[in-house]
Coordinates of C-alpha atoms in Angstrom, one line a residue:
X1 CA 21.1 -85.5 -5.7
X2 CA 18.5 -87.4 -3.3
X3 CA 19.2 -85.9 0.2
X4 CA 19.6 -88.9 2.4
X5 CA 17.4 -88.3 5.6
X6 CA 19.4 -88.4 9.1
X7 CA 17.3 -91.4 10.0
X8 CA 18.2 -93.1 6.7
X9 CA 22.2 -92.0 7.5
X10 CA 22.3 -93.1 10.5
X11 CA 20.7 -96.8 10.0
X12 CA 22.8 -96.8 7.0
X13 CA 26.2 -96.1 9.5
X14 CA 25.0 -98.1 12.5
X15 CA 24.3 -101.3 9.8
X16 CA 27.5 -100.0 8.5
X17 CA 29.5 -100.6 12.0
X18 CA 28.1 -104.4 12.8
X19 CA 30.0 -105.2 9.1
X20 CA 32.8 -103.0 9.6
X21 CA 35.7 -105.2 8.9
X22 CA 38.0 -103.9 11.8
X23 CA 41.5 -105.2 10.3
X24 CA 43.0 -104.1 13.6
X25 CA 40.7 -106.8 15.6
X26 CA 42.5 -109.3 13.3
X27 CA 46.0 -108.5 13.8
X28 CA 47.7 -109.8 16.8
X29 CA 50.2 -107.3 18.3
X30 CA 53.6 -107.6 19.5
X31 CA 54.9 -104.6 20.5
X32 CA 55.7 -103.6 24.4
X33 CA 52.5 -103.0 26.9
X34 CA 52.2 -99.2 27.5
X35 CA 54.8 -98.2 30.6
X36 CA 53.7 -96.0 33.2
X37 CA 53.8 -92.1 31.9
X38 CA 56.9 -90.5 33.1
X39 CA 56.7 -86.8 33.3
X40 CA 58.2 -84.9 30.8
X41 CA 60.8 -82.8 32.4
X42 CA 60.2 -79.0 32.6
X43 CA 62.2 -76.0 32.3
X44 CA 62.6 -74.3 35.8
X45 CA 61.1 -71.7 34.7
X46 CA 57.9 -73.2 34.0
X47 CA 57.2 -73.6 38.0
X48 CA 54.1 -72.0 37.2
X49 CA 52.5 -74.6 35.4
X50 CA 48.3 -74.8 35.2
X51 CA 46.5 -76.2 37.6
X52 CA 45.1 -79.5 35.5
X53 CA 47.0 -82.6 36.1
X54 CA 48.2 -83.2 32.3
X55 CA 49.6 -79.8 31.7
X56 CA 51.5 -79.8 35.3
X57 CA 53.0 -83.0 33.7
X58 CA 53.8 -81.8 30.6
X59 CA 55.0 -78.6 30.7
X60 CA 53.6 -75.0 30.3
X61 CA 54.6 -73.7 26.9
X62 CA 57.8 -72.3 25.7
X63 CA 59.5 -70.4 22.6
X64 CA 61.0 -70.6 19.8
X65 CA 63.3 -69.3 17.7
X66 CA 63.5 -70.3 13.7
X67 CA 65.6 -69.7 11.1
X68 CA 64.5 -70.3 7.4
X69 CA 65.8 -71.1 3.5
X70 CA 63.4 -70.4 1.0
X71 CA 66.0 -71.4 -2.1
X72 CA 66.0 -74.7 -1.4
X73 CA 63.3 -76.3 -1.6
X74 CA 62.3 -79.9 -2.3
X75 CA 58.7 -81.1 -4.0
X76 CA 56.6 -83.2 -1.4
X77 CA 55.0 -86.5 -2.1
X78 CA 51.6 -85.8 -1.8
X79 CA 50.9 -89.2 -1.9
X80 CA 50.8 -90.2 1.5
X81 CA 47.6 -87.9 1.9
X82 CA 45.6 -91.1 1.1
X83 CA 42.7 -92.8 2.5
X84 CA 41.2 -96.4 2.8
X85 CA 37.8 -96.0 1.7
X86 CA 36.3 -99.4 2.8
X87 CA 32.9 -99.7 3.8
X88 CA 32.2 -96.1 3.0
X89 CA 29.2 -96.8 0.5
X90 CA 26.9 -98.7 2.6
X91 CA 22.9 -97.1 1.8
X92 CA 24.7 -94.5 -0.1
X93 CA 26.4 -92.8 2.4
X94 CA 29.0 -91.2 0.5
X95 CA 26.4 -89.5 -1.2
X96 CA 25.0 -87.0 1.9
X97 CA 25.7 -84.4 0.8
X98 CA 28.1 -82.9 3.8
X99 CA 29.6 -85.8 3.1
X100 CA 30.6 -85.1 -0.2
X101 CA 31.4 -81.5 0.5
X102 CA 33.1 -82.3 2.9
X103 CA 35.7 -84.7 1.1
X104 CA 35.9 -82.3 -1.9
X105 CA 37.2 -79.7 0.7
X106 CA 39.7 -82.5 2.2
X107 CA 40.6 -83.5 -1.3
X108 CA 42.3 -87.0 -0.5
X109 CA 44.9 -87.9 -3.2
X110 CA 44.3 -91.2 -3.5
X111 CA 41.0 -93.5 -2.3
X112 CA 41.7 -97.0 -1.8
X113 CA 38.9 -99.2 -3.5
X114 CA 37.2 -101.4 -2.7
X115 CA 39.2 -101.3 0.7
X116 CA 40.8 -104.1 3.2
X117 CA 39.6 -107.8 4.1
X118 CA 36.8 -106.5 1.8
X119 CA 39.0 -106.6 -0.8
X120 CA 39.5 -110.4 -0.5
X121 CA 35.7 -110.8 -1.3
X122 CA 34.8 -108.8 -3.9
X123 CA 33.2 -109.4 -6.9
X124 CA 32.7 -106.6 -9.7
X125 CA 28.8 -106.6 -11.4
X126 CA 27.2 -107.5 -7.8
X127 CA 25.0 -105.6 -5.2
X128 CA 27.3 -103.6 -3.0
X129 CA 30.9 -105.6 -3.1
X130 CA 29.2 -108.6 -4.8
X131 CA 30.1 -110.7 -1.7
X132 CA 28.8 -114.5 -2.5
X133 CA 27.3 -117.0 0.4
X134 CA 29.8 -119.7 -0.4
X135 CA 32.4 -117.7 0.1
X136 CA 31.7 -115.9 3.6
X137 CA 34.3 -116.6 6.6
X138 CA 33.7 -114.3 9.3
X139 CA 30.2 -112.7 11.1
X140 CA 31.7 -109.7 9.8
X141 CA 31.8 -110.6 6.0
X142 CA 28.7 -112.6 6.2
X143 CA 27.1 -109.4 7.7
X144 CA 28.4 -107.3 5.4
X145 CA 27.1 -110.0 2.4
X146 CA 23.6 -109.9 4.4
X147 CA 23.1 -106.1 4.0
X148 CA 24.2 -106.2 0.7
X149 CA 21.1 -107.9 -0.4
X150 CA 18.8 -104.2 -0.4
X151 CA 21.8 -102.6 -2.1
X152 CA 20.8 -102.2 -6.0
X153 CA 24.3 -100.8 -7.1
X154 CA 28.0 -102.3 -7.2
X155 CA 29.9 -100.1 -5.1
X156 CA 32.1 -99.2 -7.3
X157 CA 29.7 -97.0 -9.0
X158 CA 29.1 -94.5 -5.8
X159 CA 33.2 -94.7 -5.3
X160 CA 33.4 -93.1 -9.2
X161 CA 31.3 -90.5 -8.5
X162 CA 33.1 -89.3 -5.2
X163 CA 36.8 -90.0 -6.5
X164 CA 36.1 -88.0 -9.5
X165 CA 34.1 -85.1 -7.8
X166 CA 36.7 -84.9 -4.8
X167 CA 39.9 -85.4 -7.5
X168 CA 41.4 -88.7 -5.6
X169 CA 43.6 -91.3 -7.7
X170 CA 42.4 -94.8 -6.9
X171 CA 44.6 -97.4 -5.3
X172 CA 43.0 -100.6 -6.3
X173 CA 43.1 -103.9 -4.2
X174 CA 42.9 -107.2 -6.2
X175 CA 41.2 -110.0 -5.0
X176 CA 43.5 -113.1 -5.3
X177 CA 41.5 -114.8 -2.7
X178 CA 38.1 -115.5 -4.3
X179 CA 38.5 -113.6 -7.3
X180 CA 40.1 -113.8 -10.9
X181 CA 42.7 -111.5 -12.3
X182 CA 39.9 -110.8 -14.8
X183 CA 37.3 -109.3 -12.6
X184 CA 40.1 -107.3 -11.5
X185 CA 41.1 -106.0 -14.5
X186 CA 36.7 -105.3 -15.9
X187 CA 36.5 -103.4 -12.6
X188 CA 40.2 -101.1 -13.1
X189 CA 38.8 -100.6 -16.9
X190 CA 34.9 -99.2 -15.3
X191 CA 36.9 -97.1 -12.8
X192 CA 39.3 -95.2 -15.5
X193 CA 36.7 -95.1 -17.8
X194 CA 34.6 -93.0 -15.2
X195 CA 37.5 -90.7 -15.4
X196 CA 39.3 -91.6 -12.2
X197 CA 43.0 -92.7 -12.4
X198 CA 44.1 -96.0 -11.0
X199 CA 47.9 -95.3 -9.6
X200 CA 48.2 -98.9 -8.7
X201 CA 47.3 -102.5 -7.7
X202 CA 47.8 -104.0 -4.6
X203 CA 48.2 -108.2 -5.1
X204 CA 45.5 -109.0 -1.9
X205 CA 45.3 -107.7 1.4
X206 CA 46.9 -109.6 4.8
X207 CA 46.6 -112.5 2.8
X208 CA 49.3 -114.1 5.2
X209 CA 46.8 -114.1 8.6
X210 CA 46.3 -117.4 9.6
X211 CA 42.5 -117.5 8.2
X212 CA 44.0 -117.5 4.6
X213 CA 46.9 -120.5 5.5
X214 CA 44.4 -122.9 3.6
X215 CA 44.9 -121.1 0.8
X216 CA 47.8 -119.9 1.0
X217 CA 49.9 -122.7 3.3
X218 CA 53.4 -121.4 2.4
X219 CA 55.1 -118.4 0.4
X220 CA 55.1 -120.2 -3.1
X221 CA 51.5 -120.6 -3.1
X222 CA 51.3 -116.4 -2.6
X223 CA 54.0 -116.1 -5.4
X224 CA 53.0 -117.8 -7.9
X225 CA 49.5 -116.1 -7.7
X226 CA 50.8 -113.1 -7.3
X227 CA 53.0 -113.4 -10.5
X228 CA 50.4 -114.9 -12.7
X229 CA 48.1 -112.0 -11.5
X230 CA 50.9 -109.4 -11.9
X231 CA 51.8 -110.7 -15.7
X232 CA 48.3 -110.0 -17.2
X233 CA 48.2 -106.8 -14.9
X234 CA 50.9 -105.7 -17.1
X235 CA 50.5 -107.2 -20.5
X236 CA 47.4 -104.9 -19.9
X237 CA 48.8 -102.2 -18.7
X238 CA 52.2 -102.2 -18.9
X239 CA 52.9 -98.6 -16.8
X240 CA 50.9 -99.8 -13.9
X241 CA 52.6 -100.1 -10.9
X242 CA 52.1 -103.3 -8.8
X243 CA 52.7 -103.8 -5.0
X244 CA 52.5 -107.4 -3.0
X245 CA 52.1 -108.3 0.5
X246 CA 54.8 -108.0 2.8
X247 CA 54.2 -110.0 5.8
X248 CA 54.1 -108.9 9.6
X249 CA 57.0 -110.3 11.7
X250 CA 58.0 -110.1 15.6
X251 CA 58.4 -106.7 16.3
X252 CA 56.5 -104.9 13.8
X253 CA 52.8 -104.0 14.9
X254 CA 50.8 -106.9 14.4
X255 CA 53.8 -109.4 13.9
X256 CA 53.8 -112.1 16.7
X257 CA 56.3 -114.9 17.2
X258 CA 54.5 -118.0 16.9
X259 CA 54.2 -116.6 12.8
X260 CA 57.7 -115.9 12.4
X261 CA 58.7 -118.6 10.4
X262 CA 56.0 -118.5 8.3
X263 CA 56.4 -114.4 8.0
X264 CA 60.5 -114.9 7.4
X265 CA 59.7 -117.4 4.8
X266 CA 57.1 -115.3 2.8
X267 CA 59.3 -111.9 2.9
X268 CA 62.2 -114.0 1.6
X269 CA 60.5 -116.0 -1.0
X270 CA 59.1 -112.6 -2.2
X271 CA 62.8 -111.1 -1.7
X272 CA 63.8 -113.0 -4.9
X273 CA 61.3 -111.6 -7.1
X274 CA 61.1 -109.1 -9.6
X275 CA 57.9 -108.7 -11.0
X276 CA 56.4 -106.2 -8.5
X277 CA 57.1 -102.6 -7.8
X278 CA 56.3 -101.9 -4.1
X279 CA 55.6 -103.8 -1.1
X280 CA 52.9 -103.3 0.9
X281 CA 53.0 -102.6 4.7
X282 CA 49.8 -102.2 7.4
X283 CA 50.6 -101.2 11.1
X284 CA 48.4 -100.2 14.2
X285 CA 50.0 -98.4 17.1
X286 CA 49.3 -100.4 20.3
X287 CA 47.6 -98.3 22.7
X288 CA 44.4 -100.2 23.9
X289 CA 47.0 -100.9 27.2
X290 CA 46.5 -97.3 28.0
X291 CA 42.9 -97.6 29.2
X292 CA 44.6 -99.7 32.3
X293 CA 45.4 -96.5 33.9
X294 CA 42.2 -95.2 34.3
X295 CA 41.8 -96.2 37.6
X296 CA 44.8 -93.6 39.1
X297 CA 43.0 -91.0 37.0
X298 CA 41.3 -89.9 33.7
X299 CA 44.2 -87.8 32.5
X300 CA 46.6 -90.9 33.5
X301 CA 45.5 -92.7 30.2
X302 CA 45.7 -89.6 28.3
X303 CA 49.6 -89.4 29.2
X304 CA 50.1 -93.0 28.4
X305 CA 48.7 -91.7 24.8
X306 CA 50.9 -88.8 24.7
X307 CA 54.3 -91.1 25.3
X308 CA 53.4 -93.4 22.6
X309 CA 51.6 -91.3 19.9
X310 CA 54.8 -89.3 19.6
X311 CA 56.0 -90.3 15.9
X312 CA 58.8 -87.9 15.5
X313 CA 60.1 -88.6 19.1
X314 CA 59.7 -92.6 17.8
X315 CA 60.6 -92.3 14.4
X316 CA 57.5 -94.4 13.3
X317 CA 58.2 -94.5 9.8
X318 CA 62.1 -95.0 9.7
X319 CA 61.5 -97.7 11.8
X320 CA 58.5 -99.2 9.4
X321 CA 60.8 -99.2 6.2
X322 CA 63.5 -100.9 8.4
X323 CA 61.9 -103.7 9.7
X324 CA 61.4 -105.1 5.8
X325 CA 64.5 -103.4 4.2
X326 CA 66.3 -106.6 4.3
X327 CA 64.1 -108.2 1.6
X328 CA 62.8 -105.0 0.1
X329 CA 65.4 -103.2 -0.2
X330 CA 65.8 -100.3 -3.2
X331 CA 61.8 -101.4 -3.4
X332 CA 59.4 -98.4 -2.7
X333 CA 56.8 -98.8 0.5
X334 CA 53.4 -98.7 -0.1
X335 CA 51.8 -98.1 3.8
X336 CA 48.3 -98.8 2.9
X337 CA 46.8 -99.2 6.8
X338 CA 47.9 -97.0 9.5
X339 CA 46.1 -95.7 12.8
X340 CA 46.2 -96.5 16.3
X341 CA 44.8 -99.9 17.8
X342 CA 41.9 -99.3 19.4
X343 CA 40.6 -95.2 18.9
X344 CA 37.0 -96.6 19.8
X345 CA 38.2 -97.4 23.4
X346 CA 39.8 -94.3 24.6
X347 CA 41.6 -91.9 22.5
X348 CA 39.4 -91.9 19.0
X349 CA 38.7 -89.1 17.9
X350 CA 40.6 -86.6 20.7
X351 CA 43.1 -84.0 20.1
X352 CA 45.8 -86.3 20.7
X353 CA 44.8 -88.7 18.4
X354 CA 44.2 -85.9 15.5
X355 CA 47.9 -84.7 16.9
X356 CA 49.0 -88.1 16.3
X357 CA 47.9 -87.8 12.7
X358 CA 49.4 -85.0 12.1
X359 CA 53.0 -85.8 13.8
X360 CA 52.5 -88.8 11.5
X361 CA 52.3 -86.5 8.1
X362 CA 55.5 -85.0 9.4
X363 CA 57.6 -88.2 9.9
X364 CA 56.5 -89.1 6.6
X365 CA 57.5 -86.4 4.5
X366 CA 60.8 -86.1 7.2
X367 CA 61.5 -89.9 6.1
X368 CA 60.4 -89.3 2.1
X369 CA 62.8 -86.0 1.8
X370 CA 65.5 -88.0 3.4
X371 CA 64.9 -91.6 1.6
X372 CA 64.0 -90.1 -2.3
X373 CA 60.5 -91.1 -1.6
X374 CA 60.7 -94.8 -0.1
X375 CA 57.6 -94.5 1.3
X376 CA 55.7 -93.7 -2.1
X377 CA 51.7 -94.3 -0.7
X378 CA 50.4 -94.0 2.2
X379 CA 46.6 -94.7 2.8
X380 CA 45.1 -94.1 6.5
X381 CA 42.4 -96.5 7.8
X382 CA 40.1 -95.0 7.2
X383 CA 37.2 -92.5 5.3
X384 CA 33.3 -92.4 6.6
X385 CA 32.1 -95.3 8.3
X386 CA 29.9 -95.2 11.8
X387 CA 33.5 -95.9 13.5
X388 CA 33.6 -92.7 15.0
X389 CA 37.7 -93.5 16.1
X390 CA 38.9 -94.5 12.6
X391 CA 37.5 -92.3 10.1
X392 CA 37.9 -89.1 8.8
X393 CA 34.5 -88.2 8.5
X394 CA 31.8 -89.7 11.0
X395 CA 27.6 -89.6 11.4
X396 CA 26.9 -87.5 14.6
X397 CA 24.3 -89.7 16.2
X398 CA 24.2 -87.6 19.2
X399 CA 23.9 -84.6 17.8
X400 CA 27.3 -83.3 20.0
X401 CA 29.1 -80.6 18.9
X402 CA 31.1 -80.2 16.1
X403 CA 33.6 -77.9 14.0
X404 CA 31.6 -78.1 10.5
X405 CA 28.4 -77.2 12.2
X406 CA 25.9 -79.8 10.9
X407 CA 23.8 -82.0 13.0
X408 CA 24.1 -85.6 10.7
X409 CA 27.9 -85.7 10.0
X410 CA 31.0 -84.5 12.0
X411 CA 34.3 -84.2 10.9
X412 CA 36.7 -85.8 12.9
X413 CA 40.3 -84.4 14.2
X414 CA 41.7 -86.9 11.7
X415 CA 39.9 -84.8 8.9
X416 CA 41.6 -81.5 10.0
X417 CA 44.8 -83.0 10.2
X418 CA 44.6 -84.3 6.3
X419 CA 42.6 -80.9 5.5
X420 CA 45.4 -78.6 6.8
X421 CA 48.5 -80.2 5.2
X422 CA 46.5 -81.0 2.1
X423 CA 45.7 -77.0 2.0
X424 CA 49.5 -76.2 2.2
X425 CA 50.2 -78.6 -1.0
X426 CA 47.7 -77.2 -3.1
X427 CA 49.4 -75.3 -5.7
X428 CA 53.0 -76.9 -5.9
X429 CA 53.7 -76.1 -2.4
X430 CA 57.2 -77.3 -1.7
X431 CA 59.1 -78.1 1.5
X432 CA 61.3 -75.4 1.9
X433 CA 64.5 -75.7 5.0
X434 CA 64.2 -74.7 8.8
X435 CA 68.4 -74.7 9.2
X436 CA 68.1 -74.0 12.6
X437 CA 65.6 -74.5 15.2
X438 CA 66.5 -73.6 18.8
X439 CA 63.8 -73.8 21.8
X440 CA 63.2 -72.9 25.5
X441 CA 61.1 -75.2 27.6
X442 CA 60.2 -77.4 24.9
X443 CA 61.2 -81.0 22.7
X444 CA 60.0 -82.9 20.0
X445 CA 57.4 -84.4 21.9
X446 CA 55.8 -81.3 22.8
X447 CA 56.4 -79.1 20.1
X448 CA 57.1 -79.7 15.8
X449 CA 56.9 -77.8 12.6
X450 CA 57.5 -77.8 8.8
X451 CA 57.7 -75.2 6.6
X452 CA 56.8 -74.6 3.0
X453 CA 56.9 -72.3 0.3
X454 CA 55.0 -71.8 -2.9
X455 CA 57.1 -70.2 -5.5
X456 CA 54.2 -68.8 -7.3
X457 CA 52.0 -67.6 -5.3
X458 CA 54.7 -66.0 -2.7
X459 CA 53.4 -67.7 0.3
X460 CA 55.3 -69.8 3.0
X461 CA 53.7 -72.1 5.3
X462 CA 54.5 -73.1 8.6
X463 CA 52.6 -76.2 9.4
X464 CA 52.4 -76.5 13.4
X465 CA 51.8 -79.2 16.0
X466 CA 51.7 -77.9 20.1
X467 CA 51.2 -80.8 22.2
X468 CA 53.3 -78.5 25.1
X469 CA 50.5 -77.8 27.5
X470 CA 50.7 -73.7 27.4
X471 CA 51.6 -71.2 24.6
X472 CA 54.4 -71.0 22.3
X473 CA 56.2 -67.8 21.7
X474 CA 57.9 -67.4 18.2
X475 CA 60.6 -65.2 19.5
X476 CA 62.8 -65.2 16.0
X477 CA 61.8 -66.5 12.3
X478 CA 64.8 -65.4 10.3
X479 CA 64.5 -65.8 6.3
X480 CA 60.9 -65.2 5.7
X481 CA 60.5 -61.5 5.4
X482 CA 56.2 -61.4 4.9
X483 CA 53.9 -58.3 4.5
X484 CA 50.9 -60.1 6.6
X485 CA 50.3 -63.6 8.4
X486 CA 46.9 -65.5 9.3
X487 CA 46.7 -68.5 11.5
X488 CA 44.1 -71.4 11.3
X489 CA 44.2 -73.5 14.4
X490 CA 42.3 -76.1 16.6
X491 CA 42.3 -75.7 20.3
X492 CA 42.2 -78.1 22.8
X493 CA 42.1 -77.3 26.7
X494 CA 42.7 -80.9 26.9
X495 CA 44.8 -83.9 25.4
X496 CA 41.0 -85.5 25.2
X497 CA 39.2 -82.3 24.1
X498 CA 36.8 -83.9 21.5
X499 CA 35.7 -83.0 17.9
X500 CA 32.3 -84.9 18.4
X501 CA 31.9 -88.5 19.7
X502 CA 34.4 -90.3 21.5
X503 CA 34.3 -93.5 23.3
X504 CA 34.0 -92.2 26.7
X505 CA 30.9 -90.1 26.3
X506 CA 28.8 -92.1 27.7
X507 CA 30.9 -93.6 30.9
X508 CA 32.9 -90.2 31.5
X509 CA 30.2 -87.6 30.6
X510 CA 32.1 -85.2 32.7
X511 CA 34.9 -85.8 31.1
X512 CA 33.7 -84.3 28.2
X513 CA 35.4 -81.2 26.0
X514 CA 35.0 -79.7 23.0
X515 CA 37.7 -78.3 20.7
X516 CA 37.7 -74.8 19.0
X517 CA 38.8 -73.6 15.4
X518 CA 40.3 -70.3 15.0
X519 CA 41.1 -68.4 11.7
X520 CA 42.4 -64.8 12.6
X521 CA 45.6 -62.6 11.3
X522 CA 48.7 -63.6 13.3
X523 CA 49.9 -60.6 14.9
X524 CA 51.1 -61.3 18.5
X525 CA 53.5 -64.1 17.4
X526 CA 51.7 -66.9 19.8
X527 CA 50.7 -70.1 18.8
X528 CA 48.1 -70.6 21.2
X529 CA 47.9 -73.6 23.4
X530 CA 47.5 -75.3 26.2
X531 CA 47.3 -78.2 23.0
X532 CA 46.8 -77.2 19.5
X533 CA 47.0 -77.6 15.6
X534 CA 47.5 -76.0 12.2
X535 CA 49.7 -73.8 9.7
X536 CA 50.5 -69.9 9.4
X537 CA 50.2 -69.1 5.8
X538 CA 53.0 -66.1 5.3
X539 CA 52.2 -63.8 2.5
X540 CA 55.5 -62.1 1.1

C-alpha cells in the first residue's frame, strides 16, 4: 500500500470538510432549548466534594453493590455497532494506513455506503460518487462534484477494500432521487462480488426535506418510487431486506411544525404498505443551546451537556421507536443517523460526548432485549472525515495528543466507545442479568453498567460508564465467582477532557485536557473516576 503523506492526508480531510454534507445543518430542530443545569443532588455524605465546579455539582463518587445471573442470558444485536461511512474516501483516505488499522481493530459491523445526501447523487462507474453538474443543488454537493474531478476511482472501490479487510456488512443507500433502480442494483452486484455482504437497502435518504418537495410534492409520489424500486430489488434478490423513509414530525429531532402535515401524510400513506421491511429513522440531539452558557462559566456548558446527553435517564431510544409506532408498528427500525447537533461547537469530541455514545449502546441493547430487536440497525454519523466532532476516526492537524499515539490520525472518544463494546461481543458474547443493582451516592445519570458473559471462553464482562464526578466502589458483585480481573478504561479529570481536537482549542486554550487510557489487573475493586469509561473482563 502507497503511504499517503501527512500533507497529502490532511489537504485530502480539509478538502474533505468544505464538501462534508452535514445532514444535521439540514434538519430543522424542534425539541425544547437547553434549561439551565440544575445540580444533581448529592448524598450527605459526599460534603467533601472536589474543588472543580462540575464535580462539586455532580457529586463525588459512590458504590455499588451488584448482584449477577450467568444462566440467562440473551444474544445481543450487534447490529447497532454500525457506522455511516460518507465522505470517508476522499484522496484515498481510508487507505492511510492508521486508518485502516485502526478500523480493523474497531471492526464496525456494518458500513453504510455510499452514505447520506450523498446518497441522493450518486452514480456507480464515475470518479469519486459520480456526482453529475446538472444535477448539483447545494455548495456542498457542487463542492463535493468539483473535487471529484482529480479522483480516478469510483468510491466504491476503496469502500470494498476497507469493508472486507475490517469485516463490516454494507448497508446500501439507493439513489431514488437522480438515479435508477439499475445503477443501484450494478453497484450492490460489484460490492458482493468483492466479497462484502449487503444486509440491506435503504429507499433514499431525507427525501422528505423541503429541497426534494419538487420531486417528491406529496407521499404518493415517494410510494410509488419506492415500490417500483423495491419490486426489482426483490425480483433480484428476493431475501434482501428493504427499509423506506420515515419522515420527521413535531417532536422528534429535526421534525418542525410547519412540515407536519406533510410529515403525517407521508408516514400514513407509507403505513398502508407492505412491500418494505424496516423504516428508517435519523435524529440529532439538540445541544448547540448549550454554548449560551458560556458566559456564567466554561464548565456551565459542560453541565448543560451532561443533563441532556443522559440517554438512559431520557430513554432516547424508547422514545425514537414511539414517536413512529403508530404507522410502523410490528415493522423493525432501522436508525441509520444518530449523534448530537452540533459536536463541532462545544462538546465534539470530549468525554461527555464519547460517554454519550456509550450510554447510547446501552439504551439500545436495554430497548432491543426488551422489544425482540425493534431497533434492528443502527448506523452513527459518522466514520473518518476532517469533522473532528462527528467521526470516529479524525486527521490530527495539530499534532495534539492522542490515545493511539500517531501524529496524522487520532481516534476519537466516539471510537473507544464502539471499540470497547465491540471487544465484549466478539466471540458470542451474550447479555447476561444484573437482578439487582443497589447504590449509594449515585443514579442513572451518573453511573450505568451491563454485563456479559461468553459461554465459551468463561469470561463475563462488565461494560461501565462513570459520569459521577469521583470513584466508584464495587462493594458486592454476587454471581460471578472469577479467578482474575483486568480493567481497560479512559480517564477524564473533566466532562471536556479531550481525546485530540475539539472545537474550543483554539478560543479556550486553557481550557484544554487530555484524557488517559488505562489497562491494569483489577484488584482494589475501584472504577476510577472523577469521569470515566470501559469494561472489566472477569476470567472464571
Amino acid at each position: 500500500m502507497k503511504k499517503i503523506t501527512f500533507i497529502r492526508l490532511f489537504i485530502a480531510l480539509i478538502v474533505s470538510s468544505v464538501m462534508f454534507v452535514s445532514c444535521e445543518a439540514l434538519l430543522k430542530a424542534s425539541q425544547p432549548k437547553p434549561q439551565k443545569p440544575k445540580p444533581v443532588t448529592q448524598n450527605p455524605s459526599n460534603t467533601n466534594a472536589g474543588t472543580p465546579e462540575v464535580v462539586g455539582v455532580l457529586g463525588n463518587g459512590g458504590t455499588v453493590s451488584m448482584t449477577a445471573n450467568l444462566q440467562e442470558l440473551k444474544a445481543v444485536n450487534d447490529k447497532i455497532l454500525g457506522i455511516n461511512a460518507a465522505f470517508s474516501f476522499n484522496q484515498n483516505i481510508s487507505a492511510h494506513p492508521e486508518v485502516v488499522r485502526l478500523t480493523n481493530e474497531m471492526a464496525p459491523r456494518i458500513l453504510r455506503f455510499p452514505g447520506g445526501t450523498i446518497a441522493n447523487y450518486y452514480h456507480p462507474g464515475g470518479k469519486g460518487y459520480g456526482f453529475k453538474e446538472a444535477e448539483m443543488r447545494t455548495k456542498v454537493i457542487l463542492d463535493q462534484y468539483t473535487a471529484e474531478q482529480y479522483e480516478t476511482q469510483d468510491f466504491v472501490v476503496p469502500y470494498i477494500k476497507l469493508a472486507k479487510s475490517s469485516g463490516a456488512k454494507c448497508l446500501y443507500v439507493a439513489n431514488l432521487l437522480t438515479g435508477t433502480v439499475e445503477e443501484a442494483i450494478t453497484t450492490i452486484d460489484k460490492i458482493q462480488a468483492g466479497g462484502v455482504e449487503v444486509i440491506g437497502v435503504e429507499l433514499g435518504n431525507e427525501l422528505y426535506f423541503g429541497e426534494y418537495r419538487n420531486d417528491f410534492p406529496d407521499a404518493n409520489s415517494y410510494v410509488t418510487k419506492a415500490k417500483s424500486y423495491a419490486a426489482a430489488l426483490r425480483k433480484k434478490y428476493p431475501t434482501m431486506k428493504i427499509a423506506v423513509i420515515a419522515a420527521k414530525v413535531a417532536g422528534e429531532a429535526g421534525g418542525t411544525a410547519p412540515t407536519q402535515g406533510y410529515a403525517t401524510e407521508w408516514n400514513e400513506a407509507l403505513a398502508k404498505e407492505t412491500f418494505y421491511d424496516a423504516f428508517v429513522v435519523h435524529s440529532y440531539v439538540k445541544d448547540e443551546g448549550c454554548t449560551a452558557f458560556v458566559g456564567e462559566g466554561f464548565d456551565k456548558v459542560f453541565l448543560c451537556e451532561y443533563e441532556l446527553l443522559s440517554a438512559v435517564n431520557l430513554n432516547y431510544a424508547d422514545k425514537l421507536y414511539s414517536t413512529f409506532k403508530k404507522w410502523y408498528n410490528g415493522k423493525k427500525m432501522w436508525y441509520t443517523e444518530w449523534n448530537i447537533k452540533s459536536p463541532q461547537t462545544m462538546a465534539g469530541n470530549t468525554f461527555v460526548h464519547a460517554a454519550y455514545v456509550t450510554e447510547f449502546f446501552m439504551n439500545m441493547m436495554d430497548y432491543n432485549l426488551a422489544n425482540n430487536n425493534a431497533l434492528e440497525i443502527s448506523t452513527y454519523h459518522n466514520f473518518c472525515t476532517s469533522n473532528y466532532g462527528y467521526t470516529t476516526i479524525a486527521p490530527n492537524r495539530k499534532n495534539l495528543p492522542n490515545l493511539n499515539g500517531n501524529k496524522e490520525v487520532s481516534a476519537t472518544g466516539s471510537y473507544y466507545a464502539f471499540k470497547f463494546l465491540g471487544d465484549i461481543l466478539k466471540g458470542g458474547t451474550q447479555s447476561a442479568g444484573l437482578v439487582s443493582v443497589s447504590t449509594t451516592g449515585l443514579d442513572n445519570k451518573q453511573f450505568n453498567a451491563r454485563l456479559f458473559y461468553n459461554v465459551n471462553t468463561k469470561k463475563a464482562y462488565l461494560y461501565f460508564l462513570n459520569r459521577s464526578g469521583g470513584n466508584i466502589t464495587i462493594d458486592k458483585l454476587d454471581g460471578i465467582a472469577y479467578k482474575t480481573a483486568k480493567i481497560k478504561y479512559i480517564k477524564a479529570n473533566k466532562l471536556y477532557s479531550a481525546f485530540g481536537e475539539t472545537g474550543f482549542v483554539n478560543k479556550y486554550p486553557d481550557k484544554q485536557n487530555y484524557v488517559e487510557m488505562f489497562e491494569k489487573d483489577f484488584t482494589t475493586k475501584v472504577i476510577e473516576g472523577p469521569f470515566s469509561y470501559g469494561f472489566i473482563e472477569f476470567s472464571l
